[in-house]
Amino acid sequence: MANRLDDFELYRKKMNERILEIDHLGIKRFYNLDSSAYLDGALSSKTKELLGLVASMVLRCNDCIDYHILQCVSAGWKDEELYEAFNVSLVVGGSIVIPHLRHAVETLDLCRERS
Amino acid sequence: MANRLDDFELYRKKMNERILEIDHLGIKRFYNLDSSAYLDGALSSKTKELLGLVASMVLRCNDCIDYHILQCVSAGWKDEELYEAFNVSLVVGGSIVIPHLRHAVETLDLCRERS
Amino acid sequence: MANRLDDFELYRKKMNERILEIDHLGIKRFYNLDSSAYLDGALSSKTKELLGLVASMVLRCNDCIDYHILQCVSAGWKDEELYEAFNVSLVVGGSIVIPHLRHAVETLDLCRERS
Amino acid sequence: MANRLDDFELYRKKMNERILEIDHLGIKRFYNLDSSAYLDGALSSKTKELLGLVASMVLRCNDCIDYHILQCVSAGWKDEELYEAFNVSLVVGGSIVIPHLRHAVETLDLCRERS
Amino acid sequence: MANRLDDFELYRKKMNERILEIDHLGIKRFYNLDSSAYLDGALSSKTKELLGLVASMVLRCNDCIDYHILQCVSAGWKDEELYEAFNVSLVVGGSIVIPHLRHAVETLDLCRERS
Amino acid sequence: MANRLDDFELYRKKMNERILEIDHLGIKRFYNLDSSAYLDGALSSKTKELLGLVASMVLRCNDCIDYHILQCVSAGWKDEELYEAFNVSLVVGGSIVIPHLRHAVETLDLCRERS
């Protein structure tokens, strides 16, 4: 059964393909740079995904939160660890982050239901 | 010899003391909550300090960056690891982060000169 | 008849319960701190709710705007007074606030239709 | 056939009329000032609309993006030129802008389908 | 004896005069709109200044904080009331507001030393 | 005689060299991408610099404003045209932009004094 997480992934995939089709060199290079930033290096890919999640939460971007939660779950972060990252985001970003915390917790629950 | 990092620490200490002197219950509880958020738990204190640093960089707050770099260095993060966190912040937050990247690199250099 | 304000309140309630169920000490304490910030003190609860509304508008968070308009209406603020708060938010935050002004005016109208 | 761009325009029109009906002098003057800012002057209206688009993208406001893309298309900006403005917004604002880039590209495609 | 608050007021005055000298109609009208937003109306000028202060704190603008604290003190707000507004700002905006809270408390102290 | 614009340029140059010395591939590629975004293409370099300036103003970054004003002046934008871009930024971003408008006007004056 489809849910908002599936819808997000389909829309994200469709529009990213459309954007690459536009064939703008700068945009394509940005996409590559963005992917590369989360690869294993001096920090592990797993750690970097958690950094991406917290950055998305304090900047209050639901789509970015969804993407990074999916990545964090794939990378092996456990719920209790992600809740800690949610808490750091909440304290840094304040109550204005609460609607995004609700979204993040729901997304994480939807992720776990999938498996 | 005094530098801007020493000045920051002195000013931060002086004003935090002044703020606690005000004795506002909500503000004091917020300060406690803020400190607690970075203690060892499901995530290590070391990991949480790195999360705090990235949050500070994408939200573009130099004082917060200075504080979290000092904490990250104490927690044992190495330069190459911190550069990776800087890079994630730069990619997430864009070129508007660059002035704060310059600040962060300088702060890290000042930290290393201390030891 | 259900409308988007009812949906918001149901979703907010459901997810806040889910978040408390997670039982993360830091998050629970943040929720308490957030509630306490709007209680009567040196400033009245009524005044603080108006502060919360303006903060939500300039930070451009529709869910926060909905919550604080509901609170402001319960606290007894009249439409003309809330329009003044909308205007301060618009001038401070600029035209980027206009979509949130549209949302806020619609929410206030939905609130008044309820009674 | 209705699409999200038509819905946006209808809702925007309806709520702007409702806001003018409120008859708050400050809000009405802000609306006038906002319209005037994009008229021909030392810079052409066409150039100013592009400035408004980039401002909307880096501030991450989808409704503002939709409005300014409609205006930019009316003003005669071509797809390749708008893609360049998207790229500047992406580089300045970082990967947090990507969900809004997806939205912007879809909006531009919907605009072109109309004609 | 000069302090940073005097410097701010001098610089603010000098540059605002320079900006009016530029004689751009839109900018001059914005300045008028901004002043008018804080005049007595359905809300008192005193209440509106407090709204402006909270907006400035959550948007993290030190110059705006200084300006609105000066206005709030002139309007008759007492320290305990302003601390409550600081607390709402801190809870809404999170720990990223703390450096601006330090600045605000120092500014308020400088204001009180003047009298 | 040295002024704050000279200081900014010296500091910017020194720290950018230090950052390149770090030799982080992602950061170096970001710097290249950033430079490339403002080269002539479907939009002229001159137009793109103006976009960069407005983005910097609404995101309220003084260092970015200084950099883009220097670039805009080199690209041949006249004062009256830049004032129009300042006005669009002010209307989009609101009164919170005013301290950055003061900074921008001062920077532009310092630029003109150089020649």
XYZ file of C-alpha atoms in Angstrom:
690
model
C 0.000 0.000 0.000
C 1.316 3.390 -1.011
C 2.081 5.951 1.693
C 3.625 9.428 1.728
C 7.132 8.007 1.899
C 6.618 6.026 -1.322
C 5.101 9.105 -2.952
C 8.105 11.163 -1.902
C 10.566 8.631 -3.327
C 8.701 8.383 -6.645
C 8.418 12.158 -7.025
C 12.049 12.661 -6.005
C 13.240 10.087 -8.566
C 11.043 11.447 -11.367
C 12.061 15.063 -10.849
C 15.760 14.291 -10.363
C 15.680 12.479 -13.721
C 13.938 15.483 -15.273
C 16.592 17.776 -13.792
C 19.455 15.686 -15.208
C 17.665 15.719 -18.591
C 17.948 19.517 -18.569
C 21.650 18.846 -18.840
C 22.965 21.941 -17.055
C 26.635 21.316 -16.299
C 26.643 23.263 -13.010
C 23.551 21.509 -11.665
C 24.883 18.073 -12.644
C 28.205 18.824 -10.959
C 26.359 19.960 -7.830
C 24.456 16.673 -7.735
C 27.742 14.763 -7.974
C 29.334 16.868 -5.275
C 26.317 16.305 -3.037
C 26.516 12.501 -3.447
C 30.276 12.472 -2.907
C 29.975 14.397 0.354
C 28.406 11.362 2.049
C 30.886 8.694 0.873
C 33.333 7.002 3.262
C 36.377 9.152 3.946
C 38.025 10.471 7.097
C 34.497 10.144 8.491
C 32.398 7.083 7.680
C 29.434 7.363 5.347
C 27.270 6.301 8.296
C 28.422 9.259 10.414
C 28.007 11.682 7.542
C 24.400 10.623 6.960
C 23.661 11.487 10.578
C 25.265 14.911 10.033
C 23.057 15.368 6.963
C 19.982 14.482 9.004
C 20.705 17.001 11.755
C 21.496 19.711 9.181
C 18.137 18.978 7.493
C 16.255 19.163 10.770
C 17.671 22.471 11.976
C 17.165 23.942 8.488
C 13.587 22.610 8.680
C 13.290 20.823 5.324
C 10.886 17.847 5.441
C 11.947 16.356 2.108
C 15.598 16.503 3.181
C 14.651 14.896 6.513
C 12.860 12.054 4.719
C 15.809 11.454 2.422
C 18.364 11.412 5.237
C 16.233 9.199 7.513
C 16.011 6.641 4.696
C 19.789 6.875 4.295
C 20.416 6.669 8.055
C 18.238 3.565 8.374
C 20.085 1.928 5.460
C 23.384 2.863 7.078
C 22.370 0.970 10.208
C 21.504 3.683 12.717
C 19.082 2.401 15.358
C 15.961 4.208 16.571
C 17.452 5.175 19.941
C 20.446 6.713 18.191
C 18.254 8.637 15.760
C 16.116 9.926 18.634
C 19.299 11.364 20.139
C 20.056 13.137 16.864
C 16.455 14.423 16.841
C 16.996 15.772 20.356
C 20.195 17.624 19.426
C 18.315 19.155 16.465
C 15.441 20.186 18.722
C 17.693 21.840 21.295
C 19.780 23.661 18.672
C 16.825 24.688 16.508
C 14.135 25.259 19.156
C 10.398 24.675 19.221
C 10.137 25.822 15.614
C 11.653 22.388 14.825
C 8.777 20.528 16.566
C 6.570 20.160 13.454
C 9.602 18.679 11.692
C 10.245 16.384 14.663
C 6.688 15.074 14.288
C 7.368 14.531 10.594
C 10.702 12.820 11.290
C 9.249 10.423 13.868
C 6.426 9.494 11.485
C 8.906 8.957 8.651
C 11.055 6.720 10.827
C 7.975 4.689 11.809
C 7.007 4.349 8.128
C 10.553 3.179 7.358
C 10.418 0.493 10.044
C 6.987 -0.712 8.841
C 8.472 -1.333 5.400
C 10.916 -3.937 6.609
C 49.007 36.054 23.964
C 45.322 36.886 23.699
C 43.507 36.138 20.462
C 39.893 36.214 19.313
C 39.257 32.706 20.657
C 40.352 33.739 24.163
C 38.200 36.861 23.900
C 35.236 34.746 22.864
C 35.678 32.377 25.788
C 36.004 35.203 28.302
C 32.978 37.059 26.966
C 30.923 33.846 26.777
C 31.801 32.971 30.388
C 31.111 36.480 31.685
C 27.759 36.814 29.982
C 26.605 33.287 30.818
C 27.291 34.093 34.477
C 25.345 37.331 34.125
C 22.449 35.405 32.533
C 22.334 32.859 35.363
C 22.393 35.771 37.839
C 19.129 36.981 36.270
C 17.714 33.816 37.735
C 14.936 33.188 35.194
C 13.747 29.616 35.699
C 12.971 28.966 32.023
C 16.340 30.255 30.830
C 18.221 28.250 33.473
C 16.328 25.097 32.527
C 17.117 25.724 28.861
C 20.826 25.985 29.693
C 20.628 22.649 31.535
C 18.753 21.011 28.696
C 21.333 22.307 26.240
C 24.250 20.853 28.248
C 22.463 17.523 28.731
C 21.846 17.130 25.006
C 25.569 16.531 24.434
C 26.186 13.962 27.202
C 26.898 10.302 26.445
C 23.740 8.346 25.700
C 22.598 6.168 22.799
C 25.046 8.349 20.852
C 28.422 9.219 22.334
C 29.140 12.748 23.500
C 31.856 12.861 20.838
C 29.379 12.158 18.038
C 26.880 14.657 19.399
C 29.473 17.438 19.462
C 30.053 16.851 15.751
C 26.295 17.084 15.176
C 26.283 20.369 17.100
C 29.110 21.691 14.943
C 27.365 20.903 11.654
C 24.097 22.392 12.937
C 26.001 25.573 13.882
C 27.647 25.806 10.469
C 24.515 25.407 8.359
C 22.693 27.875 10.658
C 25.688 30.207 10.177
C 26.461 31.175 13.772
C 30.168 31.947 14.322
C 30.009 31.910 18.133
C 28.265 28.524 18.045
C 30.901 27.272 15.589
C 33.705 28.392 17.913
C 32.092 26.723 20.903
C 31.529 23.424 19.115
C 35.012 23.350 17.550
C 36.501 23.740 21.022
C 34.255 20.908 22.212
C 35.049 18.717 19.185
C 38.786 19.167 19.680
C 38.446 18.249 23.378
C 36.380 15.230 22.382
C 39.231 14.003 20.213
C 38.084 14.692 16.670
C 41.052 15.048 14.295
C 41.490 17.804 11.705
C 40.773 15.518 8.741
C 37.529 14.407 10.356
C 36.479 17.976 11.104
C 37.253 19.001 7.509
C 34.798 16.322 6.388
C 32.135 17.782 8.685
C 32.948 21.233 7.258
C 32.445 19.827 3.765
C 29.037 18.309 4.581
C 28.016 21.692 6.044
C 29.223 23.486 2.927
C 27.351 21.204 0.538
C 24.125 21.295 2.572
C 24.253 25.035 3.269
C 25.852 26.344 0.050
C 28.285 29.151 -0.683
C 26.586 31.344 1.921
C 28.411 29.092 4.415
C 31.850 29.988 2.982
C 32.502 32.979 5.301
C 31.717 30.663 8.222
C 33.999 27.997 6.763
C 36.820 30.555 6.756
C 35.988 31.357 10.377
C 35.840 27.671 11.325
C 39.193 26.845 9.736
C 40.823 29.799 11.487
C 39.268 28.767 14.822
C 40.529 25.226 14.403
C 44.023 26.539 13.638
C 43.887 28.764 16.752
C 42.819 25.726 18.813
C 45.753 23.662 17.579
C 48.208 26.501 18.291
C 47.097 26.490 21.912
C 48.229 22.965 22.589
C -17.369 19.202 8.917
C -13.675 18.450 8.929
C -11.308 21.101 7.632
C -7.547 21.535 7.511
C -7.482 22.997 11.014
C -9.147 19.897 12.465
C -6.746 17.703 10.514
C -3.818 19.672 11.884
C -5.027 19.320 15.467
C -5.610 15.576 15.120
C -2.237 14.958 13.508
C -0.476 17.188 16.051
C -2.117 15.322 18.960
C -1.414 11.877 17.495
C 2.236 12.573 16.772
C 2.910 14.381 20.060
C 1.562 11.286 21.860
C 3.811 9.099 19.702
C 6.793 11.323 20.552
C 6.122 11.117 24.292
C 5.802 7.315 23.911
C 9.405 7.275 22.651
C 10.240 8.375 26.157
C 13.401 10.369 25.432
C 14.175 12.415 28.540
C 15.613 15.397 26.652
C 12.674 15.615 24.264
C 10.136 15.322 27.095
C 11.907 18.058 29.048
C 11.922 20.268 25.951
C 8.162 19.812 25.605
C 7.700 20.837 29.245
C 9.965 23.842 28.841
C 8.051 24.886 25.740
C 4.681 24.725 27.554
C 6.044 26.578 30.579
C 7.351 29.423 28.444
C 3.778 30.579 27.732
C 2.404 30.474 31.301
C 1.564 33.655 33.229
C 4.628 35.290 34.740
C 6.145 38.760 34.526
C 4.327 38.816 31.174
C 0.798 37.447 30.891
C 0.157 34.207 29.056
C -1.958 36.219 26.616
C 0.971 38.482 25.705
C 3.350 35.541 25.377
C 1.044 33.766 22.930
C 1.164 36.840 20.711
C 4.962 36.756 20.896
C 4.866 33.095 19.880
C 2.657 33.923 16.916
C 4.956 36.651 15.595
C 8.012 34.409 16.074
C 6.231 31.673 14.078
C 5.332 34.048 11.276
C 8.775 35.554 10.757
C 10.302 32.048 10.942
C 7.679 31.005 8.365
C 6.274 27.848 9.973
C 2.605 27.224 9.067
C 1.999 24.552 11.713
C 3.424 26.840 14.397
C 1.235 29.696 13.078
C -1.876 27.492 13.308
C -1.043 26.434 16.833
C -0.396 29.965 18.064
C -3.488 31.430 16.364
C -5.608 28.836 18.151
C -3.912 29.798 21.410
C -4.240 33.539 20.733
C -7.954 33.192 19.996
C -8.460 31.202 23.234
C -6.484 33.861 25.098
C -8.944 36.485 23.912
C -7.049 38.410 21.245
C -9.442 40.071 18.773
C -9.114 40.003 14.988
C -8.000 43.629 14.712
C -5.266 43.006 17.250
C -4.087 39.882 15.459
C -4.022 41.737 12.127
C -1.637 44.209 13.752
C 0.611 41.352 14.815
C 0.424 39.987 11.245
C 1.485 43.411 9.971
C 4.521 43.602 12.273
C 5.507 40.102 11.082
C 5.114 41.134 7.452
C 7.220 44.264 7.817
C 9.969 42.498 9.775
C 10.009 39.381 7.577
C 9.212 40.875 4.167
C 7.229 39.616 1.197
C 8.561 36.099 1.761
C 6.073 36.069 4.678
C 3.070 36.743 2.383
C 2.219 33.053 1.721
C 2.210 32.565 5.497
C 0.043 35.671 5.939
C -2.480 34.106 3.557
C -2.325 30.923 5.620
C -2.686 32.831 8.896
C -5.715 34.830 7.732
C -7.406 31.641 6.515
C -6.652 29.895 9.831
C -8.089 32.797 11.793
C -11.245 32.703 9.642
C -11.544 28.927 10.223
C -11.177 29.525 13.969
C -13.960 32.103 14.009
C -16.267 29.808 11.986
C -15.901 27.166 14.690
C -17.484 29.280 17.380
C -7.557 20.162 -16.577
C -6.700 21.659 -13.217
C -3.218 21.203 -11.827
C -1.333 22.434 -8.784
C -0.330 25.664 -10.522
C -3.985 26.541 -11.223
C -4.856 25.681 -7.620
C -2.068 27.914 -6.396
C -3.232 30.837 -8.509
C -6.856 30.456 -7.403
C -5.952 30.201 -3.732
C -3.511 33.096 -3.981
C -6.155 35.297 -5.641
C -8.883 34.346 -3.172
C -6.766 34.933 -0.077
C -5.194 38.159 -1.367
C -8.732 39.484 -1.900
C -9.655 38.385 1.624
C -6.549 40.146 2.979
C -7.397 43.410 1.202
C -10.969 43.106 2.584
C -9.469 43.206 6.101
C -8.528 46.734 5.166
C -5.390 47.105 7.310
C -3.553 50.182 6.078
C -0.064 48.798 6.775
C -0.742 45.514 4.996
C -2.280 47.269 1.983
C 0.691 49.607 1.744
C 3.057 46.634 1.942
C 1.236 44.980 -0.961
C 1.608 48.173 -3.012
C 5.271 48.480 -2.148
C 5.817 44.852 -3.122
C 4.177 45.340 -6.541
C 6.082 48.576 -7.161
C 9.435 46.930 -6.454
C 9.188 44.950 -9.704
C 8.192 47.799 -12.060
C 10.586 49.164 -14.702
C 13.112 51.579 -13.243
C 16.885 51.788 -13.286
C 16.587 48.006 -13.694
C 13.995 46.549 -16.052
C 10.975 44.749 -14.656
C 12.280 41.625 -16.437
C 15.568 41.728 -14.529
C 13.832 42.394 -11.219
C 11.569 39.375 -11.645
C 14.674 37.212 -12.004
C 16.047 38.740 -8.797
C 12.751 37.914 -7.070
C 12.985 34.320 -8.272
C 16.506 33.793 -6.949
C 15.582 35.424 -3.620
C 12.590 33.046 -3.358
C 14.725 30.008 -4.113
C 17.483 30.687 -1.604
C 14.840 31.552 1.029
C 13.131 28.261 0.098
C 9.523 29.385 -0.396
C 7.638 27.259 -2.962
C 4.676 29.626 -3.320
C 7.049 32.538 -3.937
C 8.953 30.407 -6.477
C 5.712 29.600 -8.330
C 4.687 33.232 -8.410
C 8.054 34.461 -9.685
C 8.374 31.707 -12.312
C 4.984 32.731 -13.705
C 6.181 36.335 -13.748
C 9.545 35.429 -15.301
C 7.887 33.429 -18.063
C 5.524 36.347 -18.798
C 8.517 38.683 -18.829
C 10.110 36.598 -21.574
C 12.881 34.707 -19.798
C 13.763 31.483 -21.638
C 14.217 28.060 -20.033
C 17.998 28.059 -20.442
C 18.219 31.416 -18.722
C 15.987 30.311 -15.865
C 18.080 27.147 -15.434
C 21.084 29.408 -14.930
C 19.216 31.328 -12.231
C 18.281 27.979 -10.643
C 21.956 27.026 -10.650
C 23.068 30.247 -8.940
C 20.358 29.642 -6.293
C 21.545 26.066 -5.810
C 25.183 27.033 -5.380
C 24.407 29.905 -3.008
C 21.804 28.015 -0.982
C 23.227 24.480 -1.084
C 21.616 21.047 -1.251
C 18.852 22.193 1.075
C 17.555 24.032 -2.015
C 17.251 20.789 -4.049
C 13.620 20.033 -3.081
C 12.768 23.569 -4.193
C 14.727 23.067 -7.418
C 12.571 20.006 -8.130
C 9.488 22.125 -7.445
C 10.769 24.969 -9.635
C 11.543 22.721 -12.605
C 8.093 21.120 -12.359
C 6.438 24.552 -12.152
C 8.335 25.747 -15.209
C 7.262 22.616 -17.116
C 3.619 23.209 -16.071
C 3.914 26.808 -17.276
C 5.196 25.743 -20.676
C 2.415 23.128 -21.035
C -0.160 25.881 -20.601
C 0.870 27.758 -23.712
C 32.096 57.338 27.931
C 31.407 55.762 24.576
C 30.345 52.122 24.428
C 29.158 49.755 21.710
C 25.555 50.931 22.099
C 26.541 54.546 21.411
C 28.611 53.404 18.428
C 25.646 51.459 17.095
C 23.321 54.440 17.407
C 25.782 56.779 15.705
C 26.464 54.384 12.840
C 22.752 53.596 12.443
C 21.893 57.316 12.299
C 24.709 58.143 9.868
C 23.894 55.326 7.463
C 20.128 55.841 7.597
C 20.744 59.472 6.614
C 23.007 58.315 3.783
C 20.299 55.869 2.633
C 17.616 58.585 2.576
C 20.060 60.801 0.623
C 20.081 58.123 -2.095
C 16.458 59.115 -2.546
C 15.082 55.778 -3.799
C 11.302 55.988 -3.567
C 10.793 52.293 -2.707
C 13.399 52.333 0.050
C 12.013 55.569 1.547
C 8.494 54.133 1.508
C 9.754 50.972 3.189
C 11.326 53.050 5.956
C 8.010 54.851 6.494
C 6.074 51.591 6.528
C 8.520 50.173 9.044
C 8.110 53.153 11.414
C 4.317 53.114 11.052
C 4.110 49.430 11.970
C 5.066 50.242 15.571
C 2.646 53.175 16.167
C -0.358 52.859 18.479
C -3.293 51.128 16.824
C -5.416 48.108 17.708
C -2.260 47.065 19.590
C -0.324 49.615 21.615
C 3.054 50.809 20.432
C 4.491 49.282 23.610
C 3.184 45.814 22.735
C 4.375 46.101 19.145
C 7.923 46.959 20.238
C 7.995 43.737 22.233
C 6.832 41.837 19.134
C 9.638 43.480 17.167
C 12.155 42.428 19.781
C 11.110 38.770 19.741
C 11.076 38.743 15.929
C 14.629 40.166 15.959
C 15.838 37.565 18.444
C 14.489 34.501 16.661
C 15.807 35.882 13.349
C 19.141 36.395 15.122
C 19.960 39.995 14.178
C 22.035 41.807 16.829
C 21.539 45.296 15.400
C 17.773 44.747 15.292
C 17.894 43.441 18.884
C 19.757 46.569 20.018
C 17.308 48.849 18.286
C 14.241 47.112 19.729
C 15.675 46.899 23.258
C 16.239 50.660 23.176
C 12.651 51.098 21.996
C 11.267 48.644 24.574
C 13.066 50.410 27.401
C 11.695 53.787 26.214
C 8.233 52.240 25.993
C 8.454 51.285 29.651
C 9.009 47.529 29.616
C 10.738 46.369 32.804
C 13.695 44.003 32.991
C 11.648 41.059 34.294
C 9.204 41.450 31.428
C 11.993 41.637 28.861
C 13.619 38.512 30.332
C 10.331 36.714 29.708
C 10.402 37.832 26.079
C 14.028 36.648 25.870
C 12.914 33.268 27.203
C 10.128 32.882 24.626
C 12.682 33.738 21.916
C 15.123 31.177 23.295
C 12.550 28.384 23.430
C 11.196 29.120 19.951
C 14.587 29.658 18.333
C 16.734 27.181 20.270
C 20.323 27.239 21.478
C 21.409 28.969 18.265
C 19.794 32.049 19.851
C 22.089 31.904 22.917
C 24.835 34.172 21.496
C 22.100 36.713 20.748
C 20.683 36.285 24.256
C 24.129 37.177 25.630
C 24.163 40.218 23.370
C 20.616 41.207 24.392
C 21.316 40.957 28.118
C 24.465 43.046 27.711
C 22.573 45.650 25.675
C 19.840 45.862 28.295
C 22.482 46.332 31.009
C 24.136 49.093 28.947
C 20.731 50.760 28.535
C 20.096 50.742 32.274
C 23.586 52.162 32.993
C 22.748 55.151 30.817
C 19.892 56.323 32.983
C 44.592 54.135 3.910
C 43.220 50.818 5.008
C 39.482 50.435 5.564
C 37.162 47.563 6.377
C 36.812 46.616 2.714
C 40.580 46.177 2.368
C 40.644 44.170 5.596
C 37.868 41.953 4.286
C 39.686 41.302 1.021
C 42.961 40.487 2.767
C 41.312 38.149 5.274
C 39.218 36.497 2.561
C 42.326 35.895 0.410
C 44.411 34.580 3.308
C 41.783 32.183 4.569
C 40.784 30.944 1.105
C 44.462 30.085 0.522
C 44.545 28.291 3.878
C 41.390 26.370 2.928
C 42.853 25.258 -0.407
C 46.026 24.197 1.461
C 43.868 21.764 3.470
C 43.445 20.029 0.160
C 39.987 18.510 0.739
C 38.693 17.359 -2.648
C 35.030 18.151 -1.907
C 35.771 21.653 -0.664
C 38.044 22.401 -3.625
C 35.382 21.180 -6.052
C 32.784 23.340 -4.289
C 35.006 26.384 -4.735
C 35.319 25.617 -8.451
C 31.581 25.098 -8.815
C 30.952 28.378 -7.037
C 33.277 30.309 -9.389
C 31.815 28.625 -12.463
C 28.263 29.570 -11.496
C 29.003 33.228 -12.252
C 30.689 32.796 -15.667
C 29.004 33.905 -18.904
C 26.456 31.392 -20.136
C 22.774 31.588 -21.056
C 22.846 34.505 -18.598
C 25.714 36.987 -18.657
C 28.242 37.039 -15.848
C 27.066 40.579 -15.125
C 23.476 39.452 -14.540
C 24.571 36.511 -12.409
C 26.596 38.750 -10.109
C 23.466 40.786 -9.454
C 21.611 37.554 -8.630
C 24.413 36.638 -6.220
C 24.132 40.033 -4.548
C 20.381 39.770 -3.974
C 20.748 36.203 -2.681
C 23.416 37.439 -0.242
C 21.245 40.280 0.981
C 18.099 38.269 1.660
C 20.222 35.589 3.371
C 21.795 38.433 5.405
C 25.497 37.670 4.997
C 27.669 40.814 5.126
C 30.829 39.155 3.812
C 28.896 37.728 0.857
C 27.360 41.180 0.248
C 30.816 42.778 0.208
C 32.155 40.185 -2.210
C 29.226 40.511 -4.616
C 29.205 44.327 -4.515
C 32.877 44.301 -5.495
C 32.029 41.897 -8.329
C 28.971 43.918 -9.403
C 30.998 47.117 -9.550
C 33.683 45.382 -11.647
C 30.968 44.008 -13.905
C 29.786 47.537 -14.615
C 26.555 47.867 -12.632
C 25.816 51.506 -11.799
C 24.761 52.830 -8.380
C 21.141 53.448 -9.406
C 20.872 49.873 -10.661
C 22.379 48.464 -7.476
C 19.985 50.552 -5.361
C 17.135 48.876 -7.233
C 18.576 45.457 -6.376
C 18.908 46.613 -2.745
C 15.229 47.606 -2.808
C 14.084 44.220 -4.145
C 16.132 42.565 -1.380
C 14.582 44.830 1.239
C 11.020 44.157 0.120
C 11.537 40.392 -0.140
C 13.508 40.080 3.094
C 11.850 42.764 5.241
C 13.166 45.160 7.869
C 15.506 42.477 9.200
C 17.546 43.246 6.050
C 17.966 46.937 7.010
C 21.263 46.495 8.941
C 22.617 44.708 5.860
C 21.298 47.492 3.624
C 23.287 49.976 5.731
C 26.341 47.743 5.324
C 25.776 47.384 1.570
C 25.417 51.125 0.985
C 28.589 51.788 2.972
C 30.457 49.102 1.032
C 29.328 50.559 -2.278
C 30.490 54.020 -1.158
C 33.878 52.566 -0.128
C 34.151 50.907 -3.551
C 33.490 54.166 -5.379
C 36.035 56.007 -3.210
C 38.698 53.550 -4.343
C 38.452 54.500 -7.985
